[in-house]
Amino acid sequence: EENKAFGVGEKLTFSVKYFNVTAGIATLEVKDIEKYNDRQVYRIDANARTAPFFESLYRVKDVISTYMDVMGLYSWKYYKKLEEGGYRNTTTMDFNHEQGYAVKPNGDKCDITPFVQDVLSEFYYFRSVFKGQDEVRIDVASDECKEYQIVVKKLRYETVSTDAGDFDCVVVQPFLKYEGIFRQKGD
């Protein structure tokens, strides 16, 4: 079935407020369709940046990218570069679904469930497969070589009013299922 939930050019922008002042901006953007492993993939980026006023207090400059198969809607590659205060972390994972592993730049291999999602692609995958059912289960591989399952449950329908108008929405809640046990801290 063709993906109609998102496409190239979609950009979602979020303001992070601190005492009603914008402290940062986050974006989710479907940048392009590229070739990866002879497959067509969506290049999707998540960016988080500190607003200029707050940069001297605590600077954040995070980039996460996923390369998601256009036809199968699973991750081929995950890239993360975090700069938060003095903390720095950059990592990449390449997924080999046929052989059932992911590989990191240092050569470490992690066992994966074929057609697994990464922490960014899971959001887009959910949007493409959710059709109003009570729950959706998604297998996810983290860059720490851990695999877990997200269970997204439909809670209710409601109408949300915004400056752009009224929108009929579905309220969902994700739950983390790790090693057969549901673990959830907060809503």
mmCIF file with all atom_site columns, C-alpha atoms in Angstrom:
data_model
loop_
_atom_site.group_PDB
_atom_site.id
_atom_site.type_symbol
_atom_site.label_atom_id
_atom_site.label_alt_id
_atom_site.label_comp_id
_atom_site.label_asym_id
_atom_site.label_entity_id
_atom_site.label_seq_id
_atom_site.pdbx_PDB_ins_code
_atom_site.Cartn_x
_atom_site.Cartn_y
_atom_site.Cartn_z
_atom_site.occupancy
_atom_site.B_iso_or_equiv
_atom_site.pdbx_formal_charge
_atom_site.auth_seq_id
_atom_site.auth_comp_id
_atom_site.auth_asym_id
_atom_site.auth_atom_id
_atom_site.pdbx_PDB_model_num
ATOM 1   C CA . GLU A 1 1   ? 0.000   0.000   0.000  1.00 0.00 ? 1   GLU A CA 1
ATOM 2   C CA . GLU A 1 2   ? 1.324   3.430   -0.936 1.00 0.00 ? 2   GLU A CA 1
ATOM 3   C CA . ASN A 1 3   ? 2.475   5.774   1.849  1.00 0.00 ? 3   ASN A CA 1
ATOM 4   C CA . LYS A 1 4   ? 0.108   8.761   1.981  1.00 0.00 ? 4   LYS A CA 1
ATOM 5   C CA . ALA A 1 5   ? 0.968   9.892   5.532  1.00 0.00 ? 5   ALA A CA 1
ATOM 6   C CA . PHE A 1 6   ? 4.039   11.991  4.672  1.00 0.00 ? 6   PHE A CA 1
ATOM 7   C CA . GLY A 1 7   ? 6.211   13.035  1.766  1.00 0.00 ? 7   GLY A CA 1
ATOM 8   C CA . VAL A 1 8   ? 9.202   15.047  0.627  1.00 0.00 ? 8   VAL A CA 1
ATOM 9   C CA . GLY A 1 9   ? 8.921   18.686  1.638  1.00 0.00 ? 9   GLY A CA 1
ATOM 10  C CA . GLU A 1 10  ? 6.989   18.138  4.858  1.00 0.00 ? 10  GLU A CA 1
ATOM 11  C CA . LYS A 1 11  ? 8.507   20.177  7.683  1.00 0.00 ? 11  LYS A CA 1
ATOM 12  C CA . LEU A 1 12  ? 7.176   20.287  11.225 1.00 0.00 ? 12  LEU A CA 1
ATOM 13  C CA . THR A 1 13  ? 8.531   23.062  13.461 1.00 0.00 ? 13  THR A CA 1
ATOM 14  C CA . PHE A 1 14  ? 8.199   23.121  17.245 1.00 0.00 ? 14  PHE A CA 1
ATOM 15  C CA . SER A 1 15  ? 9.044   25.872  19.727 1.00 0.00 ? 15  SER A CA 1
ATOM 16  C CA . VAL A 1 16  ? 10.445  24.904  23.093 1.00 0.00 ? 16  VAL A CA 1
ATOM 17  C CA . LYS A 1 17  ? 9.268   27.462  25.650 1.00 0.00 ? 17  LYS A CA 1
ATOM 18  C CA . TYR A 1 18  ? 10.803  28.365  29.000 1.00 0.00 ? 18  TYR A CA 1
ATOM 19  C CA . PHE A 1 19  ? 8.627   30.738  31.051 1.00 0.00 ? 19  PHE A CA 1
ATOM 20  C CA . ASN A 1 20  ? 6.817   31.673  27.827 1.00 0.00 ? 20  ASN A CA 1
ATOM 21  C CA . VAL A 1 21  ? 10.079  32.611  26.061 1.00 0.00 ? 21  VAL A CA 1
ATOM 22  C CA . THR A 1 22  ? 11.292  30.529  23.108 1.00 0.00 ? 22  THR A CA 1
ATOM 23  C CA . ALA A 1 23  ? 14.356  28.670  24.395 1.00 0.00 ? 23  ALA A CA 1
ATOM 24  C CA . GLY A 1 24  ? 14.809  26.482  21.357 1.00 0.00 ? 24  GLY A CA 1
ATOM 25  C CA . ILE A 1 25  ? 13.461  25.297  18.027 1.00 0.00 ? 25  ILE A CA 1
ATOM 26  C CA . ALA A 1 26  ? 13.057  21.715  16.868 1.00 0.00 ? 26  ALA A CA 1
ATOM 27  C CA . THR A 1 27  ? 12.226  20.589  13.331 1.00 0.00 ? 27  THR A CA 1
ATOM 28  C CA . LEU A 1 28  ? 11.297  17.301  11.698 1.00 0.00 ? 28  LEU A CA 1
ATOM 29  C CA . GLU A 1 29  ? 11.766  17.398  7.935  1.00 0.00 ? 29  GLU A CA 1
ATOM 30  C CA . VAL A 1 30  ? 11.391  14.920  5.085  1.00 0.00 ? 30  VAL A CA 1
ATOM 31  C CA . LYS A 1 31  ? 14.302  16.334  3.071  1.00 0.00 ? 31  LYS A CA 1
ATOM 32  C CA . ASP A 1 32  ? 14.482  14.247  -0.072 1.00 0.00 ? 32  ASP A CA 1
ATOM 33  C CA . ILE A 1 33  ? 14.408  10.847  -1.708 1.00 0.00 ? 33  ILE A CA 1
ATOM 34  C CA . GLU A 1 34  ? 17.928  9.467   -2.193 1.00 0.00 ? 34  GLU A CA 1
ATOM 35  C CA . LYS A 1 35  ? 19.562  6.200   -3.260 1.00 0.00 ? 35  LYS A CA 1
ATOM 36  C CA . TYR A 1 36  ? 20.982  3.949   -0.534 1.00 0.00 ? 36  TYR A CA 1
ATOM 37  C CA . ASN A 1 37  ? 22.036  0.321   -1.101 1.00 0.00 ? 37  ASN A CA 1
ATOM 38  C CA . ASP A 1 38  ? 20.366  0.567   -4.533 1.00 0.00 ? 38  ASP A CA 1
ATOM 39  C CA . ARG A 1 39  ? 17.081  1.391   -2.815 1.00 0.00 ? 39  ARG A CA 1
ATOM 40  C CA . GLN A 1 40  ? 15.013  4.576   -2.817 1.00 0.00 ? 40  GLN A CA 1
ATOM 41  C CA . VAL A 1 41  ? 15.025  6.042   0.707  1.00 0.00 ? 41  VAL A CA 1
ATOM 42  C CA . TYR A 1 42  ? 13.458  9.034   2.414  1.00 0.00 ? 42  TYR A CA 1
ATOM 43  C CA . ARG A 1 43  ? 16.119  11.225  4.020  1.00 0.00 ? 43  ARG A CA 1
ATOM 44  C CA . ILE A 1 44  ? 14.454  12.507  7.195  1.00 0.00 ? 44  ILE A CA 1
ATOM 45  C CA . ASP A 1 45  ? 16.178  14.946  9.574  1.00 0.00 ? 45  ASP A CA 1
ATOM 46  C CA . ALA A 1 46  ? 15.379  15.984  13.135 1.00 0.00 ? 46  ALA A CA 1
ATOM 47  C CA . ASN A 1 47  ? 17.138  19.126  14.346 1.00 0.00 ? 47  ASN A CA 1
ATOM 48  C CA . ALA A 1 48  ? 17.103  20.811  17.752 1.00 0.00 ? 48  ALA A CA 1
ATOM 49  C CA . ARG A 1 49  ? 18.762  24.168  18.365 1.00 0.00 ? 49  ARG A CA 1
ATOM 50  C CA . THR A 1 50  ? 18.962  26.558  21.264 1.00 0.00 ? 50  THR A CA 1
ATOM 51  C CA . ALA A 1 51  ? 17.454  29.998  20.583 1.00 0.00 ? 51  ALA A CA 1
ATOM 52  C CA . PRO A 1 52  ? 20.206  32.651  20.314 1.00 0.00 ? 52  PRO A CA 1
ATOM 53  C CA . PHE A 1 53  ? 19.327  34.292  23.649 1.00 0.00 ? 53  PHE A CA 1
ATOM 54  C CA . PHE A 1 54  ? 19.855  31.009  25.544 1.00 0.00 ? 54  PHE A CA 1
ATOM 55  C CA . GLU A 1 55  ? 23.024  29.841  23.739 1.00 0.00 ? 55  GLU A CA 1
ATOM 56  C CA . SER A 1 56  ? 25.333  31.438  26.306 1.00 0.00 ? 56  SER A CA 1
ATOM 57  C CA . LEU A 1 57  ? 23.522  29.546  29.099 1.00 0.00 ? 57  LEU A CA 1
ATOM 58  C CA . TYR A 1 58  ? 23.289  26.087  27.523 1.00 0.00 ? 58  TYR A CA 1
ATOM 59  C CA . ARG A 1 59  ? 23.903  25.405  23.851 1.00 0.00 ? 59  ARG A CA 1
ATOM 60  C CA . VAL A 1 60  ? 22.081  22.584  22.062 1.00 0.00 ? 60  VAL A CA 1
ATOM 61  C CA . LYS A 1 61  ? 22.791  21.630  18.457 1.00 0.00 ? 61  LYS A CA 1
ATOM 62  C CA . ASP A 1 62  ? 21.440  18.145  17.732 1.00 0.00 ? 62  ASP A CA 1
ATOM 63  C CA . VAL A 1 63  ? 20.975  16.447  14.372 1.00 0.00 ? 63  VAL A CA 1
ATOM 64  C CA . ILE A 1 64  ? 19.420  13.024  13.853 1.00 0.00 ? 64  ILE A CA 1
ATOM 65  C CA . SER A 1 65  ? 18.886  11.549  10.390 1.00 0.00 ? 65  SER A CA 1
ATOM 66  C CA . THR A 1 66  ? 17.214  8.395   9.169  1.00 0.00 ? 66  THR A CA 1
ATOM 67  C CA . TYR A 1 67  ? 17.317  6.862   5.735  1.00 0.00 ? 67  TYR A CA 1
ATOM 68  C CA . MET A 1 68  ? 13.981  5.058   5.433  1.00 0.00 ? 68  MET A CA 1
ATOM 69  C CA . ASP A 1 69  ? 13.068  2.661   2.627  1.00 0.00 ? 69  ASP A CA 1
ATOM 70  C CA . VAL A 1 70  ? 10.383  4.256   0.418  1.00 0.00 ? 70  VAL A CA 1
ATOM 71  C CA . MET A 1 71  ? 8.660   0.962   -0.398 1.00 0.00 ? 71  MET A CA 1
ATOM 72  C CA . GLY A 1 72  ? 9.110   -1.019  2.832  1.00 0.00 ? 72  GLY A CA 1
ATOM 73  C CA . LEU A 1 73  ? 9.172   1.886   5.324  1.00 0.00 ? 73  LEU A CA 1
ATOM 74  C CA . TYR A 1 74  ? 12.034  0.527   7.459  1.00 0.00 ? 74  TYR A CA 1
ATOM 75  C CA . SER A 1 75  ? 15.384  2.053   8.349  1.00 0.00 ? 75  SER A CA 1
ATOM 76  C CA . TRP A 1 76  ? 18.565  1.469   6.336  1.00 0.00 ? 76  TRP A CA 1
ATOM 77  C CA . LYS A 1 77  ? 20.758  3.971   8.164  1.00 0.00 ? 77  LYS A CA 1
ATOM 78  C CA . TYR A 1 78  ? 20.638  6.065   11.323 1.00 0.00 ? 78  TYR A CA 1
ATOM 79  C CA . TYR A 1 79  ? 22.919  9.028   12.087 1.00 0.00 ? 79  TYR A CA 1
ATOM 80  C CA . LYS A 1 80  ? 23.082  11.044  15.309 1.00 0.00 ? 80  LYS A CA 1
ATOM 81  C CA . LYS A 1 81  ? 25.259  14.036  16.211 1.00 0.00 ? 81  LYS A CA 1
ATOM 82  C CA . LEU A 1 82  ? 24.537  15.551  19.621 1.00 0.00 ? 82  LEU A CA 1
ATOM 83  C CA . GLU A 1 83  ? 26.044  18.744  21.027 1.00 0.00 ? 83  GLU A CA 1
ATOM 84  C CA . GLU A 1 84  ? 24.454  19.599  24.371 1.00 0.00 ? 84  GLU A CA 1
ATOM 85  C CA . GLY A 1 85  ? 26.458  21.889  26.644 1.00 0.00 ? 85  GLY A CA 1
ATOM 86  C CA . GLY A 1 86  ? 29.860  20.171  26.909 1.00 0.00 ? 86  GLY A CA 1
ATOM 87  C CA . TYR A 1 87  ? 28.489  16.782  25.861 1.00 0.00 ? 87  TYR A CA 1
ATOM 88  C CA . ARG A 1 88  ? 29.331  15.467  22.378 1.00 0.00 ? 88  ARG A CA 1
ATOM 89  C CA . ASN A 1 89  ? 28.246  12.183  20.771 1.00 0.00 ? 89  ASN A CA 1
ATOM 90  C CA . THR A 1 90  ? 28.229  11.123  17.128 1.00 0.00 ? 90  THR A CA 1
ATOM 91  C CA . THR A 1 91  ? 27.160  7.703   15.949 1.00 0.00 ? 91  THR A CA 1
ATOM 92  C CA . THR A 1 92  ? 25.968  5.912   12.841 1.00 0.00 ? 92  THR A CA 1
ATOM 93  C CA . MET A 1 93  ? 24.260  2.574   12.345 1.00 0.00 ? 93  MET A CA 1
ATOM 94  C CA . ASP A 1 94  ? 23.879  0.797   9.012  1.00 0.00 ? 94  ASP A CA 1
ATOM 95  C CA . PHE A 1 95  ? 21.168  -1.881  8.951  1.00 0.00 ? 95  PHE A CA 1
ATOM 96  C CA . ASN A 1 96  ? 21.612  -5.157  7.069  1.00 0.00 ? 96  ASN A CA 1
ATOM 97  C CA . HIS A 1 97  ? 18.092  -6.580  7.156  1.00 0.00 ? 97  HIS A CA 1
ATOM 98  C CA . GLU A 1 98  ? 18.865  -9.665  5.050  1.00 0.00 ? 98  GLU A CA 1
ATOM 99  C CA . GLN A 1 99  ? 21.618  -10.808 7.432  1.00 0.00 ? 99  GLN A CA 1
ATOM 100 C CA . GLY A 1 100 ? 19.836  -9.621  10.615 1.00 0.00 ? 100 GLY A CA 1
ATOM 101 C CA . TYR A 1 101 ? 22.402  -7.191  12.002 1.00 0.00 ? 101 TYR A CA 1
ATOM 102 C CA . ALA A 1 102 ? 23.317  -3.512  12.216 1.00 0.00 ? 102 ALA A CA 1
ATOM 103 C CA . VAL A 1 103 ? 26.904  -2.300  12.103 1.00 0.00 ? 103 VAL A CA 1
ATOM 104 C CA . LYS A 1 104 ? 28.511  0.730   13.742 1.00 0.00 ? 104 LYS A CA 1
ATOM 105 C CA . PRO A 1 105 ? 31.526  2.655   12.335 1.00 0.00 ? 105 PRO A CA 1
ATOM 106 C CA . ASN A 1 106 ? 33.936  0.815   14.684 1.00 0.00 ? 106 ASN A CA 1
ATOM 107 C CA . GLY A 1 107 ? 32.766  -2.520  13.210 1.00 0.00 ? 107 GLY A CA 1
ATOM 108 C CA . ASP A 1 108 ? 30.598  -3.577  16.164 1.00 0.00 ? 108 ASP A CA 1
ATOM 109 C CA . LYS A 1 109 ? 27.595  -5.618  15.032 1.00 0.00 ? 109 LYS A CA 1
ATOM 110 C CA . CYS A 1 110 ? 24.212  -5.675  16.727 1.00 0.00 ? 110 CYS A CA 1
ATOM 111 C CA . ASP A 1 111 ? 21.574  -8.334  16.143 1.00 0.00 ? 111 ASP A CA 1
ATOM 112 C CA . ILE A 1 112 ? 18.332  -6.855  14.788 1.00 0.00 ? 112 ILE A CA 1
ATOM 113 C CA . THR A 1 113 ? 14.888  -8.012  13.825 1.00 0.00 ? 113 THR A CA 1
ATOM 114 C CA . PRO A 1 114 ? 14.614  -7.627  10.038 1.00 0.00 ? 114 PRO A CA 1
ATOM 115 C CA . PHE A 1 115 ? 12.764  -4.473  8.955  1.00 0.00 ? 115 PHE A CA 1
ATOM 116 C CA . VAL A 1 116 ? 13.331  -2.811  12.325 1.00 0.00 ? 116 VAL A CA 1
ATOM 117 C CA . GLN A 1 117 ? 12.897  0.937   12.831 1.00 0.00 ? 117 GLN A CA 1
ATOM 118 C CA . ASP A 1 118 ? 15.319  3.389   14.419 1.00 0.00 ? 118 ASP A CA 1
ATOM 119 C CA . VAL A 1 119 ? 14.306  6.023   16.984 1.00 0.00 ? 119 VAL A CA 1
ATOM 120 C CA . LEU A 1 120 ? 13.398  8.564   14.278 1.00 0.00 ? 120 LEU A CA 1
ATOM 121 C CA . SER A 1 121 ? 11.934  6.354   11.548 1.00 0.00 ? 121 SER A CA 1
ATOM 122 C CA . GLU A 1 122 ? 9.517   4.798   14.067 1.00 0.00 ? 122 GLU A CA 1
ATOM 123 C CA . PHE A 1 123 ? 7.516   8.067   14.177 1.00 0.00 ? 123 PHE A CA 1
ATOM 124 C CA . TYR A 1 124 ? 7.073   8.138   10.410 1.00 0.00 ? 124 TYR A CA 1
ATOM 125 C CA . TYR A 1 125 ? 6.383   4.413   10.241 1.00 0.00 ? 125 TYR A CA 1
ATOM 126 C CA . PHE A 1 126 ? 3.604   4.796   12.825 1.00 0.00 ? 126 PHE A CA 1
ATOM 127 C CA . ARG A 1 127 ? 2.027   7.623   10.845 1.00 0.00 ? 127 ARG A CA 1
ATOM 128 C CA . SER A 1 128 ? 1.993   5.480   7.712  1.00 0.00 ? 128 SER A CA 1
ATOM 129 C CA . VAL A 1 129 ? 0.500   2.320   9.256  1.00 0.00 ? 129 VAL A CA 1
ATOM 130 C CA . PHE A 1 130 ? -1.961  3.779   11.790 1.00 0.00 ? 130 PHE A CA 1
ATOM 131 C CA . LYS A 1 131 ? -5.502  3.390   10.460 1.00 0.00 ? 131 LYS A CA 1
ATOM 132 C CA . GLY A 1 132 ? -7.469  3.899   13.702 1.00 0.00 ? 132 GLY A CA 1
ATOM 133 C CA . GLN A 1 133 ? -6.737  0.503   15.278 1.00 0.00 ? 133 GLN A CA 1
ATOM 134 C CA . ASP A 1 134 ? -6.508  0.226   19.079 1.00 0.00 ? 134 ASP A CA 1
ATOM 135 C CA . GLU A 1 135 ? -2.738  -0.328  19.093 1.00 0.00 ? 135 GLU A CA 1
ATOM 136 C CA . VAL A 1 136 ? 0.315   -0.543  16.859 1.00 0.00 ? 136 VAL A CA 1
ATOM 137 C CA . ARG A 1 137 ? 3.509   -2.444  17.795 1.00 0.00 ? 137 ARG A CA 1
ATOM 138 C CA . ILE A 1 138 ? 6.833   -1.257  16.399 1.00 0.00 ? 138 ILE A CA 1
ATOM 139 C CA . ASP A 1 139 ? 10.231  -2.977  16.739 1.00 0.00 ? 139 ASP A CA 1
ATOM 140 C CA . VAL A 1 140 ? 13.003  -0.414  17.300 1.00 0.00 ? 140 VAL A CA 1
ATOM 141 C CA . ALA A 1 141 ? 16.803  -0.718  17.417 1.00 0.00 ? 141 ALA A CA 1
ATOM 142 C CA . SER A 1 142 ? 18.697  1.855   19.451 1.00 0.00 ? 142 SER A CA 1
ATOM 143 C CA . ASP A 1 143 ? 22.229  3.010   18.722 1.00 0.00 ? 143 ASP A CA 1
ATOM 144 C CA . GLU A 1 144 ? 23.294  1.295   21.981 1.00 0.00 ? 144 GLU A CA 1
ATOM 145 C CA . CYS A 1 145 ? 22.671  -2.098  20.298 1.00 0.00 ? 145 CYS A CA 1
ATOM 146 C CA . LYS A 1 146 ? 19.462  -2.668  22.237 1.00 0.00 ? 146 LYS A CA 1
ATOM 147 C CA . GLU A 1 147 ? 16.185  -3.622  20.626 1.00 0.00 ? 147 GLU A CA 1
ATOM 148 C CA . TYR A 1 148 ? 12.814  -2.903  22.149 1.00 0.00 ? 148 TYR A CA 1
ATOM 149 C CA . GLN A 1 149 ? 9.196   -2.576  21.142 1.00 0.00 ? 149 GLN A CA 1
ATOM 150 C CA . ILE A 1 150 ? 7.027   0.527   21.222 1.00 0.00 ? 150 ILE A CA 1
ATOM 151 C CA . VAL A 1 151 ? 3.324   -0.120  21.674 1.00 0.00 ? 151 VAL A CA 1
ATOM 152 C CA . VAL A 1 152 ? 1.255   2.904   20.634 1.00 0.00 ? 152 VAL A CA 1
ATOM 153 C CA . LYS A 1 153 ? -2.280  2.790   22.028 1.00 0.00 ? 153 LYS A CA 1
ATOM 154 C CA . LYS A 1 154 ? -5.222  4.812   20.777 1.00 0.00 ? 154 LYS A CA 1
ATOM 155 C CA . LEU A 1 155 ? -6.780  6.613   23.754 1.00 0.00 ? 155 LEU A CA 1
ATOM 156 C CA . ARG A 1 156 ? -9.604  8.668   22.239 1.00 0.00 ? 156 ARG A CA 1
ATOM 157 C CA . TYR A 1 157 ? -10.729 11.050  19.533 1.00 0.00 ? 157 TYR A CA 1
ATOM 158 C CA . GLU A 1 158 ? -10.941 14.790  20.174 1.00 0.00 ? 158 GLU A CA 1
ATOM 159 C CA . THR A 1 159 ? -11.184 18.080  18.322 1.00 0.00 ? 159 THR A CA 1
ATOM 160 C CA . VAL A 1 160 ? -8.241  20.454  18.711 1.00 0.00 ? 160 VAL A CA 1
ATOM 161 C CA . SER A 1 161 ? -8.699  24.182  18.103 1.00 0.00 ? 161 SER A CA 1
ATOM 162 C CA . THR A 1 162 ? -5.754  26.185  16.784 1.00 0.00 ? 162 THR A CA 1
ATOM 163 C CA . ASP A 1 163 ? -5.194  29.513  15.032 1.00 0.00 ? 163 ASP A CA 1
ATOM 164 C CA . ALA A 1 164 ? -5.347  27.534  11.769 1.00 0.00 ? 164 ALA A CA 1
ATOM 165 C CA . GLY A 1 165 ? -8.790  26.109  12.606 1.00 0.00 ? 165 GLY A CA 1
ATOM 166 C CA . ASP A 1 166 ? -10.381 23.083  14.265 1.00 0.00 ? 166 ASP A CA 1
ATOM 167 C CA . PHE A 1 167 ? -8.956  19.629  13.606 1.00 0.00 ? 167 PHE A CA 1
ATOM 168 C CA . ASP A 1 168 ? -10.353 16.181  14.357 1.00 0.00 ? 168 ASP A CA 1
ATOM 169 C CA . CYS A 1 169 ? -7.515  14.290  16.057 1.00 0.00 ? 169 CYS A CA 1
ATOM 170 C CA . VAL A 1 170 ? -6.657  10.931  17.560 1.00 0.00 ? 170 VAL A CA 1
ATOM 171 C CA . VAL A 1 171 ? -4.940  10.963  20.955 1.00 0.00 ? 171 VAL A CA 1
ATOM 172 C CA . VAL A 1 172 ? -2.368  8.170   21.202 1.00 0.00 ? 172 VAL A CA 1
ATOM 173 C CA . GLN A 1 173 ? 0.101   7.146   23.897 1.00 0.00 ? 173 GLN A CA 1
ATOM 174 C CA . PRO A 1 174 ? 3.343   5.223   23.353 1.00 0.00 ? 174 PRO A CA 1
ATOM 175 C CA . PHE A 1 175 ? 4.516   2.589   25.830 1.00 0.00 ? 175 PHE A CA 1
ATOM 176 C CA . LEU A 1 176 ? 7.994   1.111   25.932 1.00 0.00 ? 176 LEU A CA 1
ATOM 177 C CA . LYS A 1 177 ? 8.070   -2.689  26.030 1.00 0.00 ? 177 LYS A CA 1
ATOM 178 C CA . TYR A 1 178 ? 11.565  -3.877  26.898 1.00 0.00 ? 178 TYR A CA 1
ATOM 179 C CA . GLU A 1 179 ? 12.485  -7.541  27.401 1.00 0.00 ? 179 GLU A CA 1
ATOM 180 C CA . GLY A 1 180 ? 8.811   -8.527  27.654 1.00 0.00 ? 180 GLY A CA 1
ATOM 181 C CA . ILE A 1 181 ? 7.979   -5.987  30.365 1.00 0.00 ? 181 ILE A CA 1
ATOM 182 C CA . PHE A 1 182 ? 6.192   -2.659  29.863 1.00 0.00 ? 182 PHE A CA 1
ATOM 183 C CA . ARG A 1 183 ? 8.282   0.179   31.288 1.00 0.00 ? 183 ARG A CA 1
ATOM 184 C CA . GLN A 1 184 ? 6.793   3.635   31.391 1.00 0.00 ? 184 GLN A CA 1
ATOM 185 C CA . LYS A 1 185 ? 7.844   6.722   33.302 1.00 0.00 ? 185 LYS A CA 1
ATOM 186 C CA . GLY A 1 186 ? 5.333   9.555   33.062 1.00 0.00 ? 186 GLY A CA 1
ATOM 187 C CA . ASP A 1 187 ? 2.895   10.340  30.265 1.00 0.00 ? 187 ASP A CA 1
#
